[in-house]
Amino acid sequence: MEKITVQGPSGSLQAALHMAKIESTDFLIICHPHPQFGGTMDNKVVTTVAKTYLDLGMNVIRFNYRGVGESQGEYGEVAGEVEDALAVLSWLQVNHAVSRVFLAGFSFGAYIAAKVAFVINADINNKVRVPHLLLIAPSVENSPFELATPVAAPCSVLMGKQDEVVPFASVEAWVLSQIPAVEFIVLPDATHFFHGQLVTIKQRLNSILTDYIG
């Protein structure tokens, strides 16, 4: 792991870059939960997802939004956090050969990831492709997903049936309403923070990503 600093719109952003053992031009940008409720790039779901992609041969970058950890600035009311993620993307494109960018996000971060995919897809001058979007326990009731849909890449939603923070029924209804269709993976015993479910997350992700990595 390499500790790096990315210049963001509100100052420097703290980030961690994990390079795969075998050279690759595929990168994952992963977005953490809500910064005002303790979300950081070191969240255990975030780090589990990061390690899963890394073990599959993909480069991974985790980062803290503005005002989190060593990142400068203050909470950006969602739009600012999207700008932070786009700054990370820009840093990658300047500093590395990038052909494909996978995006993933947990809870609040799921919206950030979806919006970044949407922005990339809408930019006809951006040659980077987004082959897959992973949304874990997406906060569909509290995030403006109407600004990030239709989803801009093949999308998988991973959700705990016992989620006590994000209503399961709301996520299920959102998934069923999406055109094109979104893959819905339900972990029957998982709560919002996936206590005791990290190995299961890794197993399910390995299965999901088989068609996209390689």
PDB file of N, CA and C in Angstrom, residues 11 15 23 31 50 82 85 87 106-107 112 114 119 140 142-143 151 181 195-196 204 209-210:
ATOM      1  N   GLY A  11      -9.003  21.190  -1.189  1.00  0.00           N
ATOM      2  CA  GLY A  11      -7.723  20.931  -0.544  1.00  0.00           C
ATOM      3  C   GLY A  11      -7.271  19.507  -0.794  1.00  0.00           C
ATOM      4  N   ALA A  15      -5.416   9.473   0.675  1.00  0.00           N
ATOM      5  CA  ALA A  15      -5.786   8.281  -0.086  1.00  0.00           C
ATOM      6  C   ALA A  15      -4.748   7.189   0.106  1.00  0.00           C
ATOM      7  N   GLU A  23       0.926  -6.472 -13.276  1.00  0.00           N
ATOM      8  CA  GLU A  23       0.627  -5.160 -13.853  1.00  0.00           C
ATOM      9  C   GLU A  23      -0.748  -5.147 -14.517  1.00  0.00           C
ATOM     10  N   CYS A  31     -15.787   4.116  -2.525  1.00  0.00           N
ATOM     11  CA  CYS A  31     -16.289   5.281  -1.799  1.00  0.00           C
ATOM     12  C   CYS A  31     -16.894   4.862  -0.458  1.00  0.00           C
ATOM     13  N   ALA A  50     -12.022  -3.735  -0.993  1.00  0.00           N
ATOM     14  CA  ALA A  50     -10.749  -3.364  -1.624  1.00  0.00           C
ATOM     15  C   ALA A  50      -9.835  -4.579  -1.751  1.00  0.00           C
ATOM     16  N   VAL A  82     -18.886  13.976  -4.336  1.00  0.00           N
ATOM     17  CA  VAL A  82     -18.792  13.534  -5.735  1.00  0.00           C
ATOM     18  C   VAL A  82     -17.582  14.187  -6.402  1.00  0.00           C
ATOM     19  N   ALA A  85     -14.407  12.416  -5.377  1.00  0.00           N
ATOM     20  CA  ALA A  85     -14.202  11.160  -6.092  1.00  0.00           C
ATOM     21  C   ALA A  85     -13.742  11.410  -7.524  1.00  0.00           C
ATOM     22  N   ALA A  87     -11.994  13.949  -8.449  1.00  0.00           N
ATOM     23  CA  ALA A  87     -10.599  14.380  -8.344  1.00  0.00           C
ATOM     24  C   ALA A  87      -9.676  13.171  -8.241  1.00  0.00           C
ATOM     25  N   PHE A 106     -20.225   2.024  -0.432  1.00  0.00           N
ATOM     26  CA  PHE A 106     -20.983   1.446   0.676  1.00  0.00           C
ATOM     27  C   PHE A 106     -21.855   2.526   1.306  1.00  0.00           C
ATOM     28  N   SER A 107     -23.165   2.251   1.406  1.00  0.00           N
ATOM     29  CA  SER A 107     -24.137   3.137   2.035  1.00  0.00           C
ATOM     30  C   SER A 107     -24.155   4.497   1.310  1.00  0.00           C
ATOM     31  N   ILE A 112     -22.289   8.065  -4.274  1.00  0.00           N
ATOM     32  CA  ILE A 112     -21.121   8.742  -4.844  1.00  0.00           C
ATOM     33  C   ILE A 112     -20.565   7.935  -6.010  1.00  0.00           C
ATOM     34  N   ALA A 114     -22.154   5.702  -7.873  1.00  0.00           N
ATOM     35  CA  ALA A 114     -23.116   5.699  -8.980  1.00  0.00           C
ATOM     36  C   ALA A 114     -23.078   7.018  -9.747  1.00  0.00           C
ATOM     37  N   VAL A 119     -21.343  10.412 -14.433  1.00  0.00           N
ATOM     38  CA  VAL A 119     -20.588  11.531 -14.996  1.00  0.00           C
ATOM     39  C   VAL A 119     -19.594  11.045 -16.044  1.00  0.00           C
ATOM     40  N   VAL A 140     -30.853   4.669  -0.651  1.00  0.00           N
ATOM     41  CA  VAL A 140     -31.690   5.186  -1.738  1.00  0.00           C
ATOM     42  C   VAL A 140     -32.699   6.234  -1.270  1.00  0.00           C
ATOM     43  N   ASN A 142     -32.139   8.539   1.133  1.00  0.00           N
ATOM     44  CA  ASN A 142     -31.495   9.773   1.566  1.00  0.00           C
ATOM     45  C   ASN A 142     -30.482  10.325   0.575  1.00  0.00           C
ATOM     46  N   SER A 143     -30.393   9.727  -0.590  1.00  0.00           N
ATOM     47  CA  SER A 143     -29.456  10.195  -1.614  1.00  0.00           C
ATOM     48  C   SER A 143     -30.215  10.465  -2.909  1.00  0.00           C
ATOM     49  N   VAL A 151     -28.580   3.746 -14.327  1.00  0.00           N
ATOM     50  CA  VAL A 151     -27.214   3.388 -13.942  1.00  0.00           C
ATOM     51  C   VAL A 151     -26.363   3.281 -15.205  1.00  0.00           C
ATOM     52  N   ALA A 181     -31.915  -3.530 -16.077  1.00  0.00           N
ATOM     53  CA  ALA A 181     -32.048  -4.272 -14.830  1.00  0.00           C
ATOM     54  C   ALA A 181     -30.749  -4.258 -14.029  1.00  0.00           C
ATOM     55  N   HIS A 195     -21.803  -7.295  10.149  1.00  0.00           N
ATOM     56  CA  HIS A 195     -21.050  -7.961  11.207  1.00  0.00           C
ATOM     57  C   HIS A 195     -21.065  -9.468  10.969  1.00  0.00           C
ATOM     58  N   GLY A 196     -19.875 -10.082  11.002  1.00  0.00           N
ATOM     59  CA  GLY A 196     -19.772 -11.521  10.808  1.00  0.00           C
ATOM     60  C   GLY A 196     -20.024 -11.979   9.378  1.00  0.00           C
ATOM     61  N   ARG A 204     -19.168 -13.703  -2.331  1.00  0.00           N
ATOM     62  CA  ARG A 204     -20.165 -13.258  -3.310  1.00  0.00           C
ATOM     63  C   ARG A 204     -19.539 -12.347  -4.357  1.00  0.00           C
ATOM     64  N   LEU A 209     -17.757 -10.869  -9.829  1.00  0.00           N
ATOM     65  CA  LEU A 209     -16.738 -10.211 -10.658  1.00  0.00           C
ATOM     66  C   LEU A 209     -16.094 -11.119 -11.702  1.00  0.00           C
ATOM     67  N   THR A 210     -16.395 -12.399 -11.648  1.00  0.00           N
ATOM     68  CA  THR A 210     -15.810 -13.355 -12.605  1.00  0.00           C
ATOM     69  C   THR A 210     -16.008 -12.911 -14.047  1.00  0.00           C
TER      70      THR A 210
END
